Coordinates of C-alpha atoms in Angstrom, one line a residue:
Chain A
S1353 CA 108.1 111.7 97.8
Q1354 CA 105.4 109.0 97.1
Q1355 CA 104.9 107.9 93.8
G1356 CA 101.1 107.6 94.8
E1357 CA 98.8 110.2 96.7
E1358 CA 95.5 109.4 97.7
D1359 CA 92.1 111.9 98.5
P1360 CA 90.7 111.5 100.5
Q1361 CA 92.7 110.5 103.3
A1362 CA 89.7 109.4 105.3
L1363 CA 86.2 108.8 104.1
S1364 CA 83.0 108.1 106.2
I1365 CA 79.6 107.2 104.6
Q1366 CA 76.4 105.4 105.2
E1367 CA 75.8 102.0 104.2
G1368 CA 74.1 101.6 101.0
E1369 CA 76.3 104.9 99.6
N1370 CA 78.9 104.7 96.6
A1371 CA 82.2 105.5 97.9
T1372 CA 85.0 106.9 95.4
M1373 CA 88.6 107.0 96.5
N1374 CA 91.1 108.8 94.0
C1375 CA 94.6 108.4 93.5
S1376 CA 97.5 110.4 91.5
Y1377 CA 100.9 109.6 90.5
K1378 CA 103.8 111.1 89.0
T1379 CA 105.9 109.0 86.3
S1380 CA 104.8 106.5 83.7
I1381 CA 103.5 103.4 84.8
N1382 CA 102.7 99.6 83.3
N1383 CA 100.0 99.6 85.5
L1384 CA 98.0 100.4 88.7
Q1385 CA 96.5 98.3 91.0
W1386 CA 94.2 99.2 94.2
Y1387 CA 94.6 97.3 97.3
R1388 CA 92.4 96.8 101.0
Q1389 CA 93.6 96.3 103.9
N1390 CA 91.8 95.6 107.4
S1391 CA 93.3 97.2 110.4
G1392 CA 96.5 95.9 111.1
R1393 CA 96.0 93.1 108.5
G1394 CA 97.1 91.6 105.3
L1395 CA 97.0 93.2 101.7
V1396 CA 94.2 92.0 99.7
H1397 CA 94.5 92.3 96.0
L1398 CA 91.2 94.0 94.7
I1399 CA 91.8 95.2 90.8
L1400 CA 94.8 95.4 88.3
I1401 CA 94.0 98.0 85.3
R1402 CA 96.7 98.0 82.8
S1403 CA 98.2 101.4 81.3
N1404 CA 96.3 101.1 78.4
E1405 CA 92.8 100.2 79.7
R1406 CA 90.6 103.4 80.6
E1407 CA 87.6 101.4 82.8
K1408 CA 87.7 98.0 84.8
H1409 CA 84.7 96.7 86.6
S1410 CA 85.1 93.8 88.9
G1411 CA 81.5 92.9 91.2
R1412 CA 80.7 96.3 93.3
L1413 CA 84.5 97.6 92.1
R1414 CA 84.9 100.1 89.6
V1415 CA 88.3 100.8 88.6
T1416 CA 89.2 104.3 86.1
L1417 CA 92.6 105.3 84.8
D1418 CA 93.4 108.7 83.3
T1419 CA 97.3 108.1 82.1
S1420 CA 96.6 111.9 80.7
K1421 CA 96.3 113.0 84.0
K1422 CA 97.9 110.4 85.8
S1423 CA 95.3 109.6 88.0
S1424 CA 92.8 106.8 89.0
S1425 CA 89.7 106.4 90.9
L1426 CA 88.4 103.4 92.9
L1427 CA 84.4 103.2 93.1
I1428 CA 82.6 100.8 95.6
T1429 CA 78.9 101.2 94.8
A1430 CA 76.1 100.0 97.5
S1431 CA 78.6 100.1 100.1
R1432 CA 78.4 97.5 103.2
A1433 CA 79.6 97.9 106.5
A1434 CA 82.4 94.8 105.5
D1435 CA 83.9 97.2 102.8
T1436 CA 85.4 99.3 106.0
A1437 CA 89.0 99.2 105.5
S1438 CA 91.8 101.4 104.2
Y1439 CA 92.3 101.3 100.3
F1440 CA 95.5 101.8 98.6
C1441 CA 96.5 102.3 95.5
A1442 CA 100.2 100.8 94.2
T1443 CA 102.0 101.8 90.8
D1444 CA 104.2 99.9 89.4
L1445 CA 107.0 102.2 87.2
Q1446 CA 107.9 101.4 83.7
G1447 CA 111.4 100.0 83.9
A1448 CA 111.1 98.9 87.5
Q1449 CA 109.2 96.1 89.2
K1450 CA 108.4 97.3 93.0
L1451 CA 105.1 98.6 93.8
V1452 CA 104.8 102.0 94.8
F1453 CA 101.9 102.6 97.3
G1454 CA 99.9 105.7 97.9
Q1455 CA 99.2 107.1 101.6
G1456 CA 95.7 105.4 101.4
T1457 CA 92.3 106.1 102.0
R1458 CA 90.7 105.3 105.3
L1459 CA 86.9 104.1 104.4
T1460 CA 84.4 103.9 107.4
I1461 CA 81.0 102.5 106.3
N1462 CA 78.0 103.2 108.8
P1463 CA 75.5 101.1 109.3
Chain B
A897 CA 95.4 77.9 95.5
A898 CA 98.7 77.9 97.3
G899 CA 99.5 81.7 98.8
V900 CA 102.4 83.2 99.8
I901 CA 103.5 82.1 103.3
Q902 CA 105.2 84.3 105.8
S903 CA 106.8 83.3 109.2
P904 CA 106.4 83.5 111.6
R905 CA 103.1 86.1 111.9
H906 CA 104.2 87.5 115.0
L907 CA 107.6 88.4 116.9
I908 CA 108.4 90.3 119.6
K909 CA 112.1 91.4 119.8
E910 CA 113.9 93.9 121.9
K911 CA 116.2 96.3 121.1
R912 CA 119.7 95.6 119.7
E913 CA 118.4 91.8 119.3
T914 CA 118.0 90.3 115.6
A915 CA 115.2 88.8 113.9
T916 CA 114.9 86.8 110.6
L917 CA 111.4 86.7 109.0
K918 CA 110.8 84.2 106.1
C919 CA 108.8 84.2 102.7
Y920 CA 107.8 81.3 100.7
P921 CA 106.6 82.3 97.5
I922 CA 104.0 80.9 95.4
P923 CA 105.0 77.9 93.5
R924 CA 106.9 78.8 90.1
H925 CA 106.7 82.1 91.4
D926 CA 110.7 83.3 90.8
T927 CA 110.5 87.0 92.2
V928 CA 110.4 88.0 95.4
Y929 CA 109.8 91.4 97.1
W930 CA 109.9 92.5 101.0
Y931 CA 107.8 95.7 101.8
Q932 CA 107.7 97.4 105.1
Q933 CA 104.8 98.9 106.3
G934 CA 104.7 101.4 109.9
P935 CA 101.8 101.8 111.8
G936 CA 99.5 104.3 109.9
Q937 CA 102.0 103.9 106.9
D938 CA 101.7 103.0 103.4
P939 CA 103.5 99.8 102.6
Q940 CA 107.6 101.0 101.4
F941 CA 109.5 98.7 99.2
L942 CA 112.5 97.2 101.0
I943 CA 114.1 94.7 98.4
S944 CA 113.5 92.2 95.6
F945 CA 115.1 89.1 94.5
Y946 CA 114.7 87.6 90.7
E947 CA 116.2 84.1 90.4
K948 CA 117.9 84.3 93.7
M949 CA 119.8 87.5 92.7
Q950 CA 118.9 91.1 93.9
S951 CA 117.0 92.9 91.6
D952 CA 115.9 96.1 93.1
K953 CA 117.0 97.7 96.3
G954 CA 114.8 100.6 98.0
S955 CA 115.1 102.1 101.7
I956 CA 116.3 99.3 103.1
P957 CA 118.5 99.9 106.4
D958 CA 122.2 98.5 106.2
R959 CA 121.1 96.7 109.3
F960 CA 118.9 94.7 106.9
S961 CA 120.0 91.9 104.7
A962 CA 118.0 89.3 102.6
Q963 CA 118.6 86.7 100.3
Q964 CA 116.5 84.3 98.1
F965 CA 117.2 80.6 98.3
S966 CA 117.6 77.7 95.6
D967 CA 114.0 76.9 96.3
Y968 CA 113.1 80.3 96.0
H969 CA 112.2 81.4 99.2
S970 CA 113.6 84.8 101.0
E971 CA 114.7 85.4 104.3
L972 CA 114.9 89.4 105.6
N973 CA 117.6 89.5 108.3
M974 CA 117.5 92.2 111.0
S975 CA 120.1 93.2 113.0
S976 CA 121.0 95.6 115.6
L977 CA 117.0 96.3 115.9
E978 CA 115.3 99.3 117.0
L979 CA 112.1 100.4 118.0
G980 CA 111.4 102.1 114.8
D981 CA 111.5 98.6 113.0
S982 CA 107.9 97.8 114.6
A983 CA 105.9 97.2 111.3
L984 CA 104.3 94.7 109.3
Y985 CA 106.6 93.0 106.9
F986 CA 105.0 92.0 103.7
C987 CA 106.3 89.3 101.3
A988 CA 105.0 89.4 97.7
S989 CA 105.8 86.8 94.8
R990 CA 105.4 87.3 91.0
K991 CA 106.5 84.9 88.4
E992 CA 108.3 86.7 85.9
G993 CA 106.7 87.3 82.8
G994 CA 103.3 85.3 84.3
S995 CA 100.1 86.4 82.3
L996 CA 99.5 89.1 84.8
W997 CA 102.6 90.6 84.2
N998 CA 103.3 92.4 87.5
E999 CA 100.8 91.4 89.6
Q1000 CA 102.2 90.7 92.8
Y1001 CA 100.8 88.3 95.2
F1002 CA 100.8 89.2 98.9
G1003 CA 101.3 87.1 102.2
P1004 CA 99.6 88.0 105.2
G1005 CA 102.5 89.8 106.7
T1006 CA 104.6 89.3 110.0
R1007 CA 104.0 91.8 112.3
L1008 CA 107.3 92.6 114.3
T1009 CA 107.3 94.3 117.7
V1010 CA 110.6 95.9 119.3
T1011 CA 110.3 96.7 122.6

């Protein structure tokens, strides 16, 4: 089973609205990362949040991490059509170095 | 800044053929990871190498093998290809003990199509 599960699987909103995606995981982690992927393209690293951090910002992105609930959220504010993509959370497990990806959220921004 | 390079970017093979994918990590990165992403799926970890030694192994079929060379580039060899091997194959690199510990930098991927 996957370490990370994302919710929702698909999200469609109007341009200018905020988009929130959630990620849950099962075991202790060192950090959690969010990636964006345009259809069939490469993985673009968005942001990394360490296990001892609770919130992090980068431009229009805001990531929170709740280690007690083993969950994270990615908020994209003032969405743009160019934000249309799939978004994956990825966790690295304590004692391991590989990344375990969630199933991804397919975000569509309607102009 | 230099990024992870993967070659080829696209590869078309027939069933039962072999394929070799190459990955050139960011300079001074000593760890390489391989991931497989099937259509509509999330990336799945295959195998990793640190200082030319296998460091971890995931759901990699026995038909696949990989190695890391002295210049730290890595190759993923895939034999007896099956239709289900059609996927995007990503390579990522990392510098052990780097300031952003465990941040992996991904290459653009190789799209393998098996017909």
